[in-house]
Structure formats: C-alpha cells, structure tokens
Amino acid sequence: MARRVWLGLGRLLAVVTLIAIVIAVLAFVQLRRSLPLTQGLRTVDGLGAAVNVERDGRGIPTIVGSTREDAAFATGFVHAQDRFFQMDLLRRTSAGELSELLGSATVELDRSFRRHRFRAVAERVVRAMEGRTRTILEAYSRGVNAGLQEQAARPFEYYLLQSKPRAWRPQDSVLVLLTMFIDLQDENGDRESARGALFDLAPAALAEFLTPVGSQRWDAAIDSTTYTQPPIPSSDILDLRQRRAAASGDAAIRSHPFSDGVFLGSNNWAVDGTHTNHGAAMLANDMHLGLRVPSIWYRAQLRWNEQGQAYRLAGVTLPGAPAIIVGSNTSIAWGYTNSYGDYADVVLLELDPGDARRYRTPGGWKSIESVEEVIRVRGGDPVTEVVQWSIWGPVLGQDHAGRVRVLRWVAHDEAAVNFNLLDMERVVELEAAVELAPRCGIPHQNFVVAHRDGDIAWTVMGRIPRRVVPGDRPRSWADGEGWQGWLLPEETPAVIRPASGRIWTANARVVGGEDLAKIGDDGYALGARAQQIRDRLLAMDQFDEHDMLAVQLDDEARFLTPWQQLLTRVLEDAGDTPSRSEILSFVRQWGGRAAVESVGYRLVREFRGSVVAEVYRGLTSSVRSQAPEFDPGDLPRPEGPVWALLEARPAHLTPPGYAGWGEFLIAQADSTADRLRAGRSSLAGRNWGERNATRITHPLSAAVPFLSSWLDMPRLALPGDSWMPRVQHPRHGASQRMVVAPGREEHGLFHMPAGQSGHPMSPHYGDGHTDWAEGRPTPFLAGPTTRTLTLLPRR
C-alpha cells in the first residue's frame, strides 16, 4: 500500500514538474517574442517612404529617413518596441489613469492628479497645434501604434498585469510632457503656501530671516549679483528661552529635502571657443532626476532632409515624445537645468458671505465649477472624484485661516504647453536659439546653448507669466492682480557671449535684480553646487571633453567643509568619552570628499542635517502649532539663516531644551553617532557607501519581489552627494551625462544608467550601467552599425 502511494506521489510530482517546465518554456518563448525588431524588412501603414533604423552594439538607433515626419514615425516605432510600458505610465500619471492599469494601489495618486484635468488640457493643446508640429506629432503616434502592431507579443509587463496596451494618440504625447511639469514643478503650491503661513503667523523679522534671497557665502550667479542675509531677530521679537523642549522625533522635518539635500535638478555649463583648442564652444549637461529602470531617457540619432537641407541630430529623447530633448544638431548643442523660478501662484478666493460657492473676480461674481472625474480601477469599481475649478485653476482646499486656495499654474494653460522644441533641431544661429527658447512650452529650464562658431548663451526656456504683483505668497486676485499674459522673448532674461567666456547653472539663482523678479523664486537651490562648478571652470583656461567630464564627476565636499570644521571644534571642546573620541577620529580623517569608504563624511553630513532640522524646529514651532500643514522643509535655502545663528549664537534663539548653543551642538553630535551605531559597538563600517548604495528599480519589481533580481539594476555604493557636481543618491542622480562641441560630436562623451531597452531579456537592458556608475567615458555618438531594420510604406 505504502509503495503504491509513493509511486502515485512520484508520478504526480513528475506531472507537476513537467507542467511547470512547459509553462516556463512557454513563458520564455512568449517573452522572447516581445523583444524589439532590430533587423530585416517590415512593411507598415502610415509611412511616407522607406526608413532605416541602424543600431549599434549598444542598441542605440540611428534613424535615417527622407523627411522629418518619417523620422518621427520611426522614432515612435522604436520607442514603442523598446519602452512602451514606460510611455504608458508617463501618459497615465498626469492624466490620473494609473489605476486603470495598476489597480487600487494608485487610486489616491490618481485623485491628486485628476484635480488638474490634464486630459482636457492635452485635448486643447492638440486642437491648437498646426503646421509642422502637428504633422510630426501625428506621424510619431502612427509610428508608436505600428511598433505595437509589429511586435510578435505585447510587452511583458502587460502579461504580468493581465492587460493589453492601449493605442497612442497625439494627446498622449502632451500628457507625457505634462508629467514632466509634475516632476519638475510644485503642482500643489506647497512652497508658496508655506511662505504665506510663515508671514501670516510669525513675526515679520523672523519670516524675512528664514526666507533669504541668497547667501553671500554660496551665491554664484553668472551676473555676479549677491544678496545679504537678513538680520537675526532680536529678543523682543522672538525669545525661545521660555519654551519647553521641542517634541522629539519629528522625522517629517529631518528627512525633508531642506535638511537631507535631495534636490531634483541638474548641472549644465558651457565654455566659449576661446577656451577650447578647436574654436567651437563646448557644452556639458547632466540632468538629475529620479533613477529607474528603464532610464527616463532614450538615446537616438536622427537624419533626414528638408527643403534640400540635410539634418543630423544626436542626443536623448523622452519615450512618448518625438523631439531630441537635449543634444546637438551640429550647429548648436543645448542642455537644461531646472530653473526653480515661480511659474504657479496660489490665489485666495473672496467668497460671497451668502453663498460659499460664489467668489469675486475682476469680472464680477462667479460660481465654483464642479466636474466629475471617473477613475477606472483594474479589478475594482470605478471611483468618482469631484474636482472643483475656478477661472484661475483647481481648488486646493483651505489654508490655516480657513481661506479657500486655488492654483494658477502655467501647466493648465494651453498657451504655455507645446512642442515648439521641435524647431530647435533646425536652428543654426545662437540668437535664434535664444529667441526660440521662451516660446517653447516645457517645464521651465535654464537653457544653455553652445555654438560651433564659439559663442555661448543662457536664457530661460518656457513661457514666463507677466505679473502685476509678486507671486511669493498667496493673495487675492479679485481686483485684477493676476497674470497679464506672457513675457515676450526679448523681455526674457538672457546672457549672451559673457565676457568670462563661461556660463554655469545648477538650479540656483542665475541672475539678480529685475531679471530675478521676472523669473521669481519657487525654491531655487543654494549656490554651492553652482559655485563649485564656476570655480572649476575659472581655474582652467583650456578645456577638452575629458576636462568637462572631470568636473561632472567632482565629489569634493566643499559645502560640508565648514560643517566638518565646526564638528571637529565641538568634539575637541566637549568632554572626552570613548564615543566622542571615535567620532572625532573619523571626522578628522573624513577625506574631504563624498567617498564611498568615508565614515567621517557620513557623520558630518548627518550632523548638519540634525542641526538644521532642530534649529528650524525651534524657530517655527509656533507656526506649526497654528498651521499643522506647514512644513519648514518647504522654506528654501536654510544654510544662510542657520550659519548666521551658529556664528552669533544668540542666547534668545538657542533651540528649546538646551542651556546654550554649545550644549545643543554636542547633543547633535552625540545623537548623530547614536543613530549611526544603531546598537553596534563601533562606527566602523557605517561609511557613506553604505548609505549611498543605489536602488534603481523597475516599477513592477516591488509588486513582484521574486522578479527584482531580474528587473532591477544591481546595488552599487557610489560616491557623490547633493552639494557637489557629482550628484548621487540611492534613487536620484545623473539620469545622463553628456559633453559635446557642436560640429565635433565624434569627440563627445556620454553616460546613461541602465540601458536602451526596457526588456530584461535584451542585451541592452543594462549594458551602459557600469560605465555610468564608474564614470568611464563612452562616446556621445552611436558606434558602428551592427543591425539594420528597414521600414517600408505599405502601398
């Protein structure tokens, strides 16, 4: 009997094993079928003439077509085959349609974005398009759909989600662009609301002290303007000595970017032809964004003819859009950093006392509009979100005083959202590029351009609102104080052919005075990173591409050096204990860089974050008690105020709970070490690399953990940090690096994390990752062709 049972179980196990093997083989075969086409001939609908897609050894396509429209078609085709799931997520994010694909886990995220009604914005933008731009966008959409149709199997993510891809429309490319507005700008008016609460609830002198325009120590504007730190409030304005100790463990403040330094941004700079050995200007650009798999960018080269002119473009594209985002057209090379100017205002509604749905406008009383947005949920019932809308934009809710706030944001206006960037690819003159930039409807960027004849320039790309009053804090617009159209290109701040022969931007203030007033301040970065870049550029006279890359990879800790010196003095003056002796030994040997092996760097950085958070906790506690939604982390650039206090050490502003500044600082040193030890006997091993190991993941790996080793990039401990050119964090950093002189693209350099393909079975899923991580130079242009796919029009 027992033997028969065992035999039966053995046969059952064999059958189950065989079934599992068959399923695995079928899954493997199906996954292989969803790999992109890279060679042969394909006849497709919607193409005007034959196009060759020539791929090099890393899968980078060179698209050679007869017209720009056919090149756009082929770009859509390769985007769809390599990256469609990424494109789908990008369009669904701004539209608030993720739950239709991903289920209930994203409903709240969809709710938050539905208030912007971006699907309606995209429809209006496409209706307003005409001419060449619309033709290119329509050709791109046809190419995307042809790429989906020609794939033997749908992208693998849709098998895991038990879903099917939805066809692409021109409106979807606009939604991809709008997702970048969300990524790069403040879609909820948080920073402006925080400033408003501070000025409403704190003494004016304290509010001014905590919102400096700049920092004399760290300013690095290219026009050399500086601003002084407002004075420390006197004891008759604010005295913290009578307050009890602040509540401990306010992690929401300590982990906020204002103390941690994680900052969505970028670096770019250029040197003119007098500082290169070939006479062409040279551009460097590394855009700092969230790191993911696949990479946000997709490398491509485009070639076509137009009215007898041959065009050649190289750079990166954004899957979902047909344009070269940054790159070179052989006459000019261009790159971006996020400008952090003020492109949205919080408006306070003046409500009718007799009817809370009516509000006063310059044109009389109007009623708040209610619009029902239906959110489809995979595997669940639809969710209805009621969006309230005013003539200025969506209702955000009430502030600390019960006033209704709405958001006026450029991203809601079809006049400020467009694909005019497509015209940059045909620009051959420097002034023409500067004039075009303010007409481009993208999230506002510091646009730096280098010309093959040796000239360089900076301006702001994106449409800037013309303001009647400053947009620094919420106010009513009922009396007509809103925006009055847009600045003209000739009114937009610009620097052309600077005398120094150098331009640099790094998300900090670029200009001052009237130009700064036009751009505004929505939390631009401290100038430390820009200053370090400026100093590197001014220290040399002649540059080649490798010199520029060396600046991109610079991890010297100049910004934290004063903090290292302060922590050293604090520990030397404190009572000697084994713990403090250990801290001091590491801090003294910190190395002055954000190096993987440095324990001292991590201690200094953590000490700074603790000090900044605790100082701001004490200074803003009364504001937070009256406005629970207020987050001091939304106040920009705390370095100036904190250092003013550390140098003066006013007794009346000692953080609550401490007898003096000395006691406060040694307490922060001790608590920093205690947190890092976390029960260990020693700080050895708690180095920066442990903290700064990459976590570059696929969107689905968290939901399907057993696939993470297959889908995600390997964890790597990397050097770099926020306040230096080599920006690096576990999930944030250089999404690309490029160095190029227009007309000399064959000498250019390029890095990108992960690889070209979004398919984990492709050899190009991560084949550029090690070079990016190690900073090893790779060519800007694609290499020799290894495979060619020819797309033919169906006749």
GROMACS .gro file of N, CA and C in nm, residues 627-687:
model
  183
  627ALA      N    1  -0.068   7.608   1.220
  627ALA     CA    2  -0.094   7.560   1.084
  627ALA      C    3  -0.030   7.422   1.070
  628PRO      N    4  -0.100   7.316   1.109
  628PRO     CA    5  -0.041   7.181   1.109
  628PRO      C    6   0.012   7.138   0.972
  629GLU      N    7  -0.042   7.194   0.865
  629GLU     CA    8   0.005   7.156   0.732
  629GLU      C    9   0.137   7.223   0.696
  630PHE      N   10   0.181   7.320   0.775
  630PHE     CA   11   0.305   7.391   0.746
  630PHE      C   12   0.425   7.299   0.767
  631ASP      N   13   0.512   7.296   0.669
  631ASP     CA   14   0.635   7.217   0.677
  631ASP      C   15   0.752   7.311   0.655
  632PRO      N   16   0.837   7.332   0.756
  632PRO     CA   17   0.951   7.423   0.734
  632PRO      C   18   1.045   7.374   0.626
  633GLY      N   19   1.036   7.248   0.588
  633GLY     CA   20   1.116   7.198   0.478
  633GLY      C   21   1.080   7.261   0.345
  634ASP      N   22   0.963   7.325   0.337
  634ASP     CA   23   0.926   7.395   0.214
  634ASP      C   24   0.988   7.534   0.206
  635LEU      N   25   1.058   7.575   0.312
  635LEU     CA   26   1.128   7.703   0.308
  635LEU      C   27   1.265   7.680   0.244
  636PRO      N   28   1.302   7.759   0.146
  636PRO     CA   29   1.425   7.730   0.072
  636PRO      C   30   1.551   7.778   0.143
  637ARG      N   31   1.660   7.715   0.112
  637ARG     CA   32   1.795   7.762   0.144
  637ARG      C   33   1.815   7.795   0.291
  638PRO      N   34   1.812   7.696   0.380
  638PRO     CA   35   1.827   7.722   0.524
  638PRO      C   36   1.971   7.753   0.565
  639GLU      N   37   2.066   7.732   0.476
  639GLU     CA   38   2.207   7.742   0.515
  639GLU      C   39   2.243   7.880   0.570
  640GLY      N   40   2.196   7.986   0.503
  640GLY     CA   41   2.227   8.121   0.548
  640GLY      C   42   2.176   8.151   0.688
  641PRO      N   43   2.046   8.129   0.714
  641PRO     CA   44   1.995   8.153   0.849
  641PRO      C   45   2.065   8.068   0.956
  642VAL      N   46   2.088   7.941   0.928
  642VAL     CA   47   2.148   7.854   1.030
  642VAL      C   48   2.291   7.900   1.061
  643TRP      N   49   2.369   7.931   0.959
  643TRP     CA   50   2.506   7.974   0.986
  643TRP      C   51   2.512   8.111   1.054
  644ALA      N   52   2.418   8.198   1.023
  644ALA     CA   53   2.414   8.326   1.095
  644ALA      C   54   2.395   8.301   1.244
  645LEU      N   55   2.311   8.205   1.280
  645LEU     CA   56   2.289   8.172   1.421
  645LEU      C   57   2.409   8.100   1.482
  646LEU      N   58   2.470   8.009   1.407
  646LEU     CA   59   2.585   7.936   1.461
  646LEU      C   60   2.704   8.029   1.486
  647GLU      N   61   2.718   8.132   1.406
  647GLU     CA   62   2.830   8.224   1.425
  647GLU      C   63   2.803   8.325   1.536
  648ALA      N   64   2.678   8.372   1.546
  648ALA     CA   65   2.644   8.471   1.651
  648ALA      C   66   2.606   8.404   1.783
  649ARG      N   67   2.546   8.285   1.776
  649ARG     CA   68   2.500   8.208   1.893
  649ARG      C   69   2.419   8.295   1.990
  650PRO      N   70   2.311   8.357   1.942
  650PRO     CA   71   2.230   8.439   2.033
  650PRO      C   72   2.159   8.353   2.136
  651ALA      N   73   2.170   8.390   2.261
  651ALA     CA   74   2.111   8.309   2.369
  651ALA      C   75   1.961   8.297   2.354
  652HIS      N   76   1.895   8.404   2.305
  652HIS     CA   77   1.748   8.402   2.299
  652HIS      C   78   1.694   8.311   2.189
  653LEU      N   79   1.782   8.264   2.098
  653LEU     CA   80   1.738   8.173   1.993
  653LEU      C   81   1.802   8.035   2.004
  654THR      N   82   1.854   8.003   2.122
  654THR     CA   83   1.902   7.866   2.146
  654THR      C   84   1.786   7.769   2.128
  655PRO      N   85   1.803   7.662   2.054
  655PRO     CA   86   1.694   7.567   2.037
  655PRO      C   87   1.637   7.523   2.172
  656PRO      N   88   1.504   7.516   2.186
  656PRO     CA   89   1.441   7.483   2.313
  656PRO      C   90   1.492   7.350   2.369
  657GLY      N   91   1.511   7.349   2.503
  657GLY     CA   92   1.555   7.228   2.570
  657GLY      C   93   1.704   7.224   2.598
  658TYR      N   94   1.778   7.328   2.557
  658TYR     CA   95   1.923   7.331   2.577
  658TYR      C   96   1.963   7.459   2.649
  659ALA      N   97   2.065   7.448   2.733
  659ALA     CA   98   2.111   7.563   2.811
  659ALA      C   99   2.188   7.662   2.726
  660GLY      N  100   2.243   7.617   2.616
  660GLY     CA  101   2.320   7.706   2.530
  660GLY      C  102   2.355   7.636   2.401
  661TRP      N  103   2.414   7.711   2.308
  661TRP     CA  104   2.447   7.656   2.178
  661TRP      C  105   2.551   7.545   2.187
  662GLY      N  106   2.647   7.558   2.278
  662GLY     CA  107   2.747   7.454   2.293
  662GLY      C  108   2.684   7.321   2.332
  663GLU      N  109   2.595   7.325   2.430
  663GLU     CA  110   2.526   7.203   2.473
  663GLU      C  111   2.443   7.145   2.358
  664PHE      N  112   2.376   7.234   2.284
  664PHE     CA  113   2.294   7.190   2.171
  664PHE      C  114   2.379   7.117   2.067
  665LEU      N  115   2.494   7.173   2.031
  665LEU     CA  116   2.576   7.115   1.926
  665LEU      C  117   2.637   6.981   1.967
  666ILE      N  118   2.682   6.969   2.091
  666ILE     CA  119   2.738   6.841   2.132
  666ILE      C  120   2.628   6.736   2.141
  667ALA      N  121   2.507   6.779   2.175
  667ALA     CA  122   2.395   6.685   2.177
  667ALA      C  123   2.364   6.633   2.037
  668GLN      N  124   2.376   6.721   1.936
  668GLN     CA  125   2.352   6.676   1.799
  668GLN      C  126   2.463   6.582   1.753
  669ALA      N  127   2.587   6.609   1.795
  669ALA     CA  128   2.696   6.518   1.761
  669ALA      C  129   2.675   6.381   1.824
  670ASP      N  130   2.636   6.380   1.951
  670ASP     CA  131   2.613   6.252   2.019
  670ASP      C  132   2.497   6.176   1.956
  671SER      N  133   2.387   6.247   1.929
  671SER     CA  134   2.269   6.178   1.874
  671SER      C  135   2.297   6.128   1.732
  672THR      N  136   2.377   6.202   1.656
  672THR     CA  137   2.415   6.157   1.522
  672THR      C  138   2.490   6.024   1.530
  673ALA      N  139   2.587   6.016   1.619
  673ALA     CA  140   2.664   5.893   1.634
  673ALA      C  141   2.577   5.779   1.685
  674ASP      N  142   2.487   5.809   1.780
  674ASP     CA  143   2.399   5.704   1.834
  674ASP      C  144   2.310   5.646   1.724
  675ARG      N  145   2.257   5.732   1.638
  675ARG     CA  146   2.172   5.682   1.529
  675ARG      C  147   2.251   5.594   1.434
  676LEU      N  148   2.374   5.633   1.405
  676LEU     CA  149   2.454   5.554   1.311
  676LEU      C  150   2.500   5.422   1.372
  677ARG      N  151   2.528   5.424   1.502
  677ARG     CA  152   2.571   5.297   1.565
  677ARG      C  153   2.456   5.196   1.564
  678ALA      N  154   2.336   5.244   1.595
  678ALA     CA  155   2.216   5.157   1.593
  678ALA      C  156   2.242   5.025   1.663
  679GLY      N  157   2.297   5.032   1.785
  679GLY     CA  158   2.321   4.912   1.864
  679GLY      C  159   2.455   4.848   1.842
  680ARG      N  160   2.533   4.898   1.746
  680ARG     CA  161   2.666   4.841   1.724
  680ARG      C  162   2.764   4.898   1.826
  681SER      N  163   2.875   4.831   1.841
  681SER     CA  164   2.976   4.877   1.936
  681SER      C  165   3.067   4.983   1.876
  682SER      N  166   3.066   4.995   1.743
  682SER     CA  167   3.159   5.086   1.677
  682SER      C  168   3.094   5.146   1.554
  683LEU      N  169   3.149   5.261   1.510
  683LEU     CA  170   3.102   5.325   1.388
  683LEU      C  171   3.172   5.270   1.264
  684ALA      N  172   3.271   5.187   1.282
  684ALA     CA  173   3.342   5.129   1.169
  684ALA      C  174   3.243   5.058   1.076
  685GLY      N  175   3.254   5.083   0.950
  685GLY     CA  176   3.163   5.022   0.853
  685GLY      C  177   3.043   5.108   0.819
  686ARG      N  178   3.014   5.210   0.902
  686ARG     CA  179   2.898   5.296   0.873
  686ARG      C  180   2.942   5.409   0.779
  687ASN      N  181   2.993   5.371   0.665
  687ASN     CA  182   3.051   5.468   0.574
  687ASN      C  183   2.945   5.524   0.479
   0.00000   0.00000   0.00000
